Coordinates of C-alpha atoms in Angstrom, one line a residue:
X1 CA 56.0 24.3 -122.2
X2 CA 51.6 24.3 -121.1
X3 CA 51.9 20.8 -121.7
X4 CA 55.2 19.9 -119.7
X5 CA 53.5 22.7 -117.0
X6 CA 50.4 20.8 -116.5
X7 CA 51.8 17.0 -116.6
X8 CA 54.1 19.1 -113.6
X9 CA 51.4 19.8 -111.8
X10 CA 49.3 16.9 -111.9
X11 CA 52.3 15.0 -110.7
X12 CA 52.6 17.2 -108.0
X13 CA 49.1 17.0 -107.1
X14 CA 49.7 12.9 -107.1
X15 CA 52.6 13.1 -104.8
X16 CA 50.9 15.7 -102.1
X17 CA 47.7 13.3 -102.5
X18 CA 50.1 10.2 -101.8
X19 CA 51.9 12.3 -98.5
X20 CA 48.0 12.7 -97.3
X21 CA 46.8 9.4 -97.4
X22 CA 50.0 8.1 -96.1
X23 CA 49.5 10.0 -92.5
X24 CA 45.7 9.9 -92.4
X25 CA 45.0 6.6 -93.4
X26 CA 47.0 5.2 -90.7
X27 CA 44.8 3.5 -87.7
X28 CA 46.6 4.3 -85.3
X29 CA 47.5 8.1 -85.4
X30 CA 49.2 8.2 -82.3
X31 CA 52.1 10.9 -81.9
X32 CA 54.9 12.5 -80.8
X33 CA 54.2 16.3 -79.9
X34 CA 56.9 19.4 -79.8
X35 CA 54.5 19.7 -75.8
X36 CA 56.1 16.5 -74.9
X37 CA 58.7 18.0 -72.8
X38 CA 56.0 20.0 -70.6
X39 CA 54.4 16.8 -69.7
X40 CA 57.1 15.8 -67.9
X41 CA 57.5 15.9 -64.1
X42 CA 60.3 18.9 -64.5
X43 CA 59.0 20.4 -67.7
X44 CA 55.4 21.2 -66.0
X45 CA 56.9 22.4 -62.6
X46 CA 59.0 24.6 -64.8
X47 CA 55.9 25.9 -66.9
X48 CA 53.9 26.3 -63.5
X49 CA 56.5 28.2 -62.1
X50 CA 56.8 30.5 -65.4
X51 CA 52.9 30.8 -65.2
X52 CA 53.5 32.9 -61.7
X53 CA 56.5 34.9 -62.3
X54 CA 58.5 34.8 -65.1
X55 CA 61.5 36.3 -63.8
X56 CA 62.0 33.5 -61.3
X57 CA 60.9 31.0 -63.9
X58 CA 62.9 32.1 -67.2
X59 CA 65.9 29.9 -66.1
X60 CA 64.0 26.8 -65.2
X61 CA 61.6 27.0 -69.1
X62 CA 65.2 27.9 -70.8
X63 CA 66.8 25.2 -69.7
X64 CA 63.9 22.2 -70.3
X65 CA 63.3 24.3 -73.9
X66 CA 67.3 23.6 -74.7
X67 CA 66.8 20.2 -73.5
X68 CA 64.2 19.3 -75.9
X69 CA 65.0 21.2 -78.7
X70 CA 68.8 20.5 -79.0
X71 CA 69.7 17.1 -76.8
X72 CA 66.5 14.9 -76.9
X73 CA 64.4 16.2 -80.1
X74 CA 65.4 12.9 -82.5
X75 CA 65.4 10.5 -79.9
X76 CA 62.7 11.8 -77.9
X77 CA 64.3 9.7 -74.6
X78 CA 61.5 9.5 -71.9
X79 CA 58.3 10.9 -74.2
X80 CA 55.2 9.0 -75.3
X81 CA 53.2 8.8 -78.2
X82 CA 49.7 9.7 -77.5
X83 CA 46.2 9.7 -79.5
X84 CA 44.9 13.9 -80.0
X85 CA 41.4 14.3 -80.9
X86 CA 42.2 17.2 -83.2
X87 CA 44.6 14.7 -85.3
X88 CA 41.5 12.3 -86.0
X89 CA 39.4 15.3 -86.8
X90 CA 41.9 16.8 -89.3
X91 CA 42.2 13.3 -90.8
X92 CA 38.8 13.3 -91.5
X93 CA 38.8 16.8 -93.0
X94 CA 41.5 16.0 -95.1
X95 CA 40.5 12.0 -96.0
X96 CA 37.0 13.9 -97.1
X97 CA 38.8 16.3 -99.5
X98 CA 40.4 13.6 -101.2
X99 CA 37.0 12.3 -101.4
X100 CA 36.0 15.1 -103.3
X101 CA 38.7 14.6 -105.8
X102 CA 38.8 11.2 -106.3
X103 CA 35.5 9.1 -104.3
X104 CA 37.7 6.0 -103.4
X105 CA 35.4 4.2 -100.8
X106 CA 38.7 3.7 -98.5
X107 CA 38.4 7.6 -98.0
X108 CA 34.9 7.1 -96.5
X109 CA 35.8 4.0 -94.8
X110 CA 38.6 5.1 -92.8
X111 CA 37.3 9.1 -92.0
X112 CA 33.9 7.2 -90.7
X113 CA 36.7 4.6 -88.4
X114 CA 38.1 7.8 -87.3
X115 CA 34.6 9.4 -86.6
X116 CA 33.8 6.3 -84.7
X117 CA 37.0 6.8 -82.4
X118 CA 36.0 10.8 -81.8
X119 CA 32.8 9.5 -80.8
X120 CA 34.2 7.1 -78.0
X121 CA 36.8 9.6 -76.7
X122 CA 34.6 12.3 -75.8
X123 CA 36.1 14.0 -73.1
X124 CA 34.1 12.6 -69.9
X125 CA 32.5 15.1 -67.5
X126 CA 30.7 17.4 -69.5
X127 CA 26.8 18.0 -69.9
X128 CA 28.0 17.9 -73.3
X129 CA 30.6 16.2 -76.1
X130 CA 33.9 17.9 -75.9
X131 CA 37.5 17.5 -76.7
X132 CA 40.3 18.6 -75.2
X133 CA 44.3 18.0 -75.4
X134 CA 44.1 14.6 -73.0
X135 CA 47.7 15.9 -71.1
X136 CA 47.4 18.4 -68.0
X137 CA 48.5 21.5 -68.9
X138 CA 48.8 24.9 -67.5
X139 CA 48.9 28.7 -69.1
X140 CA 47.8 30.8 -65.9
X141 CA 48.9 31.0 -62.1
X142 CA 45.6 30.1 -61.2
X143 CA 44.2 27.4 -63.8
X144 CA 45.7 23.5 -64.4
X145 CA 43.4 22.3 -67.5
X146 CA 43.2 18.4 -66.2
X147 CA 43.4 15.6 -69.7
X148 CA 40.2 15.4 -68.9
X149 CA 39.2 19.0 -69.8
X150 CA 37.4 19.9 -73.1
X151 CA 37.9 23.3 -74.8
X152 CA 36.5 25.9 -77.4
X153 CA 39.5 26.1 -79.8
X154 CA 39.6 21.7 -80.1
X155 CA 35.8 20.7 -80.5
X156 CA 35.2 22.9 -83.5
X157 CA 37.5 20.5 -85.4
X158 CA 35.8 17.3 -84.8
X159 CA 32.4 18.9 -84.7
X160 CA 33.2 20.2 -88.3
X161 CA 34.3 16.7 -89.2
X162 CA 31.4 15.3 -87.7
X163 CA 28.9 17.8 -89.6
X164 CA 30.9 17.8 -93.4
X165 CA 30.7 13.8 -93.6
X166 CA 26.8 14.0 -92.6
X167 CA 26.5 16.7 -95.4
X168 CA 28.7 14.5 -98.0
X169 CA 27.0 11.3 -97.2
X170 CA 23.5 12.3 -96.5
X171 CA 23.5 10.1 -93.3
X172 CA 22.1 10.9 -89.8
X173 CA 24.9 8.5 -88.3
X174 CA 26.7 11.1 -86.0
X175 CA 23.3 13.6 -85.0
X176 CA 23.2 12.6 -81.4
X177 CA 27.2 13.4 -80.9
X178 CA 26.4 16.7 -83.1
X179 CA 23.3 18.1 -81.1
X180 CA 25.3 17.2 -78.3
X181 CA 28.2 19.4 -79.1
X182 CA 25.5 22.1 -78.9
X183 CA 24.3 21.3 -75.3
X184 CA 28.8 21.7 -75.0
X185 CA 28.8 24.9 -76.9
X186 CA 25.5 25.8 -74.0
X187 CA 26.4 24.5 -70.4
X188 CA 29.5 23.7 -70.6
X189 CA 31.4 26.6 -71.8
X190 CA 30.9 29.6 -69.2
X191 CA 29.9 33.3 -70.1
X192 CA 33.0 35.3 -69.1
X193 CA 31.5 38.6 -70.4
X194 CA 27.9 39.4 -71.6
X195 CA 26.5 43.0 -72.8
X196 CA 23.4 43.7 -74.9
X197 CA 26.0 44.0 -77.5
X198 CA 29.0 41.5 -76.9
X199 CA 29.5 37.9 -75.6
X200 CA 32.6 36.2 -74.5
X201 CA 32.8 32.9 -73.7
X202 CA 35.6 30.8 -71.7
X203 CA 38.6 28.8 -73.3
X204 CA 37.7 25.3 -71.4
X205 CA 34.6 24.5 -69.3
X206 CA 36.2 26.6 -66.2
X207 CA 35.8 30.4 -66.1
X208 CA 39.2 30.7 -67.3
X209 CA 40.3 33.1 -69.0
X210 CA 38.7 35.4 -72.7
X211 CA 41.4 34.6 -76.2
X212 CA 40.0 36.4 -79.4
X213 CA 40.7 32.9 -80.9
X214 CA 38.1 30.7 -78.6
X215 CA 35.6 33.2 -78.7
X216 CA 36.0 33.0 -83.0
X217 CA 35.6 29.3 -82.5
X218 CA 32.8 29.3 -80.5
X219 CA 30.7 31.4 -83.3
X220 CA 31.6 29.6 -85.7
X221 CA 30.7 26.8 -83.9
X222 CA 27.4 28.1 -83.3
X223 CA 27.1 28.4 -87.0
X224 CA 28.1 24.8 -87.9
X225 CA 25.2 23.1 -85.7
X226 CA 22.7 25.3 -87.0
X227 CA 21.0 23.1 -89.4
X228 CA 20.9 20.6 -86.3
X229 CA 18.5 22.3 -84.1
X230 CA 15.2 23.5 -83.4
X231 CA 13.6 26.4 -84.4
X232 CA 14.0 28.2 -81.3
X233 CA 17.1 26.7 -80.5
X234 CA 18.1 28.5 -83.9
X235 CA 16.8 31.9 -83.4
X236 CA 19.1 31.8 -79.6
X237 CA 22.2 30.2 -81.5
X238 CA 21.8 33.7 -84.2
X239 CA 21.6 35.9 -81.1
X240 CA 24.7 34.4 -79.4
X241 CA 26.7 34.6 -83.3
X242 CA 26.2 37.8 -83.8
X243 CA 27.2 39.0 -79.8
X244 CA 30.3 36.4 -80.7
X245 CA 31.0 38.6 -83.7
X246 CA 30.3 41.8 -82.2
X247 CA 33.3 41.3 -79.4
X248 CA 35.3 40.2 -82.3
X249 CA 35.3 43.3 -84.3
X250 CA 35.2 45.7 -81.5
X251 CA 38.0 43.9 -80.8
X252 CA 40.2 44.5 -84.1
X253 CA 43.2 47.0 -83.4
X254 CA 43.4 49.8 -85.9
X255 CA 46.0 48.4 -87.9
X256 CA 43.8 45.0 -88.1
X257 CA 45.6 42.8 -85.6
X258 CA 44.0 41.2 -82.4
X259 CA 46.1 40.6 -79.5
X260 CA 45.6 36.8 -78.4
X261 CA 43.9 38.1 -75.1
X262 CA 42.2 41.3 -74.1
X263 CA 43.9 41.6 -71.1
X264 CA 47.2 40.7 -69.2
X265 CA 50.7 40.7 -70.7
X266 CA 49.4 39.3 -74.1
X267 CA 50.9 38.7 -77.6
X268 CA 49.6 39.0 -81.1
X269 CA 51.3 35.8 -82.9
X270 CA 50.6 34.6 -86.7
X271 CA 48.5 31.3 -86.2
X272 CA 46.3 32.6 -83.7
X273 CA 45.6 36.1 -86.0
X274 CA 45.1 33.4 -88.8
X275 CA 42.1 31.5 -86.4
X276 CA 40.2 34.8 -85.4
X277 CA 40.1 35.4 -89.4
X278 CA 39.0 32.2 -91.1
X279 CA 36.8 31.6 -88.4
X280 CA 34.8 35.1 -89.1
X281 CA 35.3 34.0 -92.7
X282 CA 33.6 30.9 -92.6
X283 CA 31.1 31.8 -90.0
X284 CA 30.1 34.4 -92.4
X285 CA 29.6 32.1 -95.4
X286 CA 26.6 30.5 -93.1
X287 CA 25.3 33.4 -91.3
X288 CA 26.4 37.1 -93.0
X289 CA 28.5 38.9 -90.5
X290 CA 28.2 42.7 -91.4
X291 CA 31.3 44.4 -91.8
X292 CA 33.3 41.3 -91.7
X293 CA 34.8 41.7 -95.8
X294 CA 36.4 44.7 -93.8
X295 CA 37.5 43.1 -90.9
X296 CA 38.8 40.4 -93.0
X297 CA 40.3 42.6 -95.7
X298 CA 42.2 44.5 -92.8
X299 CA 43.1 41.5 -91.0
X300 CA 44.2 40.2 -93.8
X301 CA 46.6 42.5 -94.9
X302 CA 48.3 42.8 -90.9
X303 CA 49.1 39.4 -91.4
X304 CA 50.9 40.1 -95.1
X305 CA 52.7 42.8 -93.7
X306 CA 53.6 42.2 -90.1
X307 CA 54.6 38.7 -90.3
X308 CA 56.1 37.6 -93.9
X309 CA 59.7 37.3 -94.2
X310 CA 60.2 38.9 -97.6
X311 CA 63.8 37.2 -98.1
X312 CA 62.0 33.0 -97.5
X313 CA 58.5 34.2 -98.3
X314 CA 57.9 31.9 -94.9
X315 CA 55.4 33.7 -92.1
X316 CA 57.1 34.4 -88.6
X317 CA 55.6 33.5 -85.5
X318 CA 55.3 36.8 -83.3
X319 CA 54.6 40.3 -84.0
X320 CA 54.1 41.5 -80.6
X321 CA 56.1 38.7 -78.2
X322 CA 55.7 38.4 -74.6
X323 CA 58.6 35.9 -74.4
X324 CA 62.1 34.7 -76.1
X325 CA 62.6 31.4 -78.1
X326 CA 64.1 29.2 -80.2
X327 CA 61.8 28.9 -83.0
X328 CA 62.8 30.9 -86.6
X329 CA 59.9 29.5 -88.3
X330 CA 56.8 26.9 -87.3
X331 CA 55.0 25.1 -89.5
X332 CA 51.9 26.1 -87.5
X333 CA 52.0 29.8 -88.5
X334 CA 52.7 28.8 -92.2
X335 CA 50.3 26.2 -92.3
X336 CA 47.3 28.3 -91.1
X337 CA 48.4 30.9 -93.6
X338 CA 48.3 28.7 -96.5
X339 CA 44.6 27.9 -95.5
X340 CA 43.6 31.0 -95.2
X341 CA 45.3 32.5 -98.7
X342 CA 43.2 29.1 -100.2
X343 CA 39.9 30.5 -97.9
X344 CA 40.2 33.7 -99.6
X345 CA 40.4 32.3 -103.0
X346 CA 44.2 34.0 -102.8
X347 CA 45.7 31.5 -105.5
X348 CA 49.2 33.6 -106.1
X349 CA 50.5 33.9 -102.5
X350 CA 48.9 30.5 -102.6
X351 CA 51.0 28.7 -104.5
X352 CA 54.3 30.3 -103.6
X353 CA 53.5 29.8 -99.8
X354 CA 52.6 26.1 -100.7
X355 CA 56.1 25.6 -102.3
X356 CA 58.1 27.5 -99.6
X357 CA 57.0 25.4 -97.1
X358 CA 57.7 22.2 -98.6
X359 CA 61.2 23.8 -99.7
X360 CA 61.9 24.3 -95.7
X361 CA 59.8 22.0 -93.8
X362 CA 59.5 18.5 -95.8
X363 CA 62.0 16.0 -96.3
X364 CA 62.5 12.6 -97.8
X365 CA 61.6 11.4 -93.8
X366 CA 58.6 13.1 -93.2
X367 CA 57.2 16.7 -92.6
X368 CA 59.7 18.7 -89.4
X369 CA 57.1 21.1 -87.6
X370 CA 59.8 23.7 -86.9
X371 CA 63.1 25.8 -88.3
X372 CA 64.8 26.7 -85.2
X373 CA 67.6 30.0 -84.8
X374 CA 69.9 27.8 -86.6
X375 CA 68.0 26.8 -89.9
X376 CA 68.0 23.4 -88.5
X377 CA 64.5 21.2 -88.9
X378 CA 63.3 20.1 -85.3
X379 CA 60.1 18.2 -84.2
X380 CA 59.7 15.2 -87.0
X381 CA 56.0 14.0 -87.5
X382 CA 54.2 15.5 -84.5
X383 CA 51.3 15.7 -85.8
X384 CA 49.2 18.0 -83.8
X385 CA 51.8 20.4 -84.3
X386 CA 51.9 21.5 -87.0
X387 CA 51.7 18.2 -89.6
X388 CA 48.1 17.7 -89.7
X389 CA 46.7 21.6 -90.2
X390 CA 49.3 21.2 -93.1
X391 CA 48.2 18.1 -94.6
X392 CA 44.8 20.2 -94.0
X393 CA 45.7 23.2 -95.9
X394 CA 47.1 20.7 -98.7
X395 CA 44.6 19.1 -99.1
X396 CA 42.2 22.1 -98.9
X397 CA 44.9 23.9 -102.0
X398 CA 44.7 20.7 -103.9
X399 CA 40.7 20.8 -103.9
X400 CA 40.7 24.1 -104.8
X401 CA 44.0 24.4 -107.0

């Protein structure tokens, strides 16, 4: 039975390997995205008019989020495929674990071609390299994020791409784009709140608006460029970490959850809950955080307790919702948990996470990104959302296992 056990589970680890390389050694990693219906004429007029009251605009979302999700999912009539900066990074993050594991030179190869095409795709405009989503979008009355825009929660991906094949390769390649991403991290992002004690800092390059998850990705980072700069440009990128941190904690509700914003009509969802905490987590690992085991630890357990379904072992999506939907499970909120429970060495939940989701989100045609109110798999291969921070988390398990 050990022996049968462990030829199971290096034949598992071949096949999750094999559904890795078969996404992220692709050149061209352009994709459908469960968003595509809100970059359409109606679907952002809809959104926009949501954004400003959503009594008047309920109707108007309901009926382009029916549209997409039960008449046009499969064939997708009208929506194109389009290149996402964080699909390249995650590639590389996950094409560089496999490297770990096995040091094929066609690993290398194609996470430096993807590199290469981060490099040239900067988002233009900026005192600074950035990326953004590259499709207009819209989450306030007041704010429309142009493709152009670059944004806290997106460059931390290709900046950690960026930094972890320098570190793997001992090569100097990509140190221009990486100091740059610090000038991003200082002039382009704005100071939306600053106190001896606590700093906030924007979502995009506008003064926009203060999530708990932009301001965990702008520490951390802070923390990844470090080895990158000057000495005083070190000693100002500490200060700025531990004010990042401080808002952070202060920020932790008494039961361990952080709402997505500190203010408006906001939510406290499971993906977002899952950035704020392996953010702190890895930040931590490069510059000690005090008090974070605790603010982890009760983070943590919110998650476990407020957002598990104990009868599919699968992680809901919302808590604390500030609107309706069609969505039972997303691959997002699952996929960010199973990184996490590998981040904190969590092996049991782990493991049964890892299978769960397979069991409910992969088939023999590829990997669906959502379980909607009728247990039926929607949004095939988008890879933004949610099949590349699961190939990620995979891939993450698998170098860890």
């Amino acid at each position: 039975m050990g022996e049968w056990h462990v030829a199971w589970q290096v034949t598992k680890k071949t096949m999750d390997s094999q559904t890795i390389e078969r996404f992220c050694l692709r050149e061209d990693l352009s994709t459908y995205d469960p968003y595509d219906v809100w970059k359409t004429r109606a679907g952002f007029a809809a959104k926009r008019v949501f954004t400003r009251s959503r009594l008047v605009g309920m109707g108007p979302a309901a009926m382009v989020m029916a549209f997409d999700t039960f008449l046009n999912n499969r064939r997708r009539v009208g929506y194109l495929r389009q290149e996402y900066p964080i699909v390249r990074a995650l590639a590389v993050l996950c094409l560089l674990n496999l490297h770990a594991m096995h040091p094929r030179p066609l690993y290398k190869d194609r996470a430096r071609a993807h590199l290469l095409w981060l490099a040239d795709h900067r988002s233009p405009g900026h005192a600074g390299a950035g990326w953004g989503l590259g499709f207009r979008y819209t989450c306030m009355p007041a704010v429309v994020y142009e493709p152009t825009e670059a944004f806290s929660t997106v460059t931390p991906y290709a900046l950690e791409a960026f930094v972890r094949f320098s570190d793997r390769f001992a090569t100097h390649d990509f140190a221009d784009v990486i100091r740059s991403v610090h000038v991003f991290l200082q002039n382009d992002l704005q100071v939306m709140h600053e106190t001896d004690r606590h700093l906030a800092t924007s979502y995009g390059t506008l003064r926009d608006r203060i999530a708990f998850n932009a301001v965990a990705y702008t520490m951390y980072s802070y923390s990844l460029v470090l080895p990158w700069l000057e000495p005083v440009q070190k000693e100002a990128a500490h200060a700025r970490i531990r004010k990042l941190y401080s808002y952070l904690r202060d920020g932790q509700r008494r039961d361990g959850s952080w709402f997505y914003s500190p203010s408006g009509r906001s939510f406290i969802d499971c993906f977002h809950s899952c950035f704020v905490l392996k953010n702190i987590v890895k930040t931590d690992r490069t510059v000690p955080l005090e008090g974070s085991e605790d603010v982890v630890r009760r983070g943590y357990e919110y998650l476990i307790t407020a957002f598990r379904d104990r009868h599919t072992g699968l992680f809901r999506r919302f808590s604390i919702a500030n609107r309706p939907g069609v969505v039972k499970y997303d691959l997002y909120d699952n996929a960010e948990m199973l990184n996490l429970a590998v981040l904190l060495a969590h092996r049991e939940l782990a493991e049964t996470l890892a299978a769960r989701i397979a069991k409910r989100f992969v088939r023999a045609e590829g990997i669906y990104s959502k379980i909607d109110l009728l247990n039926k798999p929607r949004d095939l291969n988008t890879l933004r959302w949610a099949v590349m921070p699961y190939l990620y988390a995979v891939s993450e398990y698998l170098l860890h296992a």
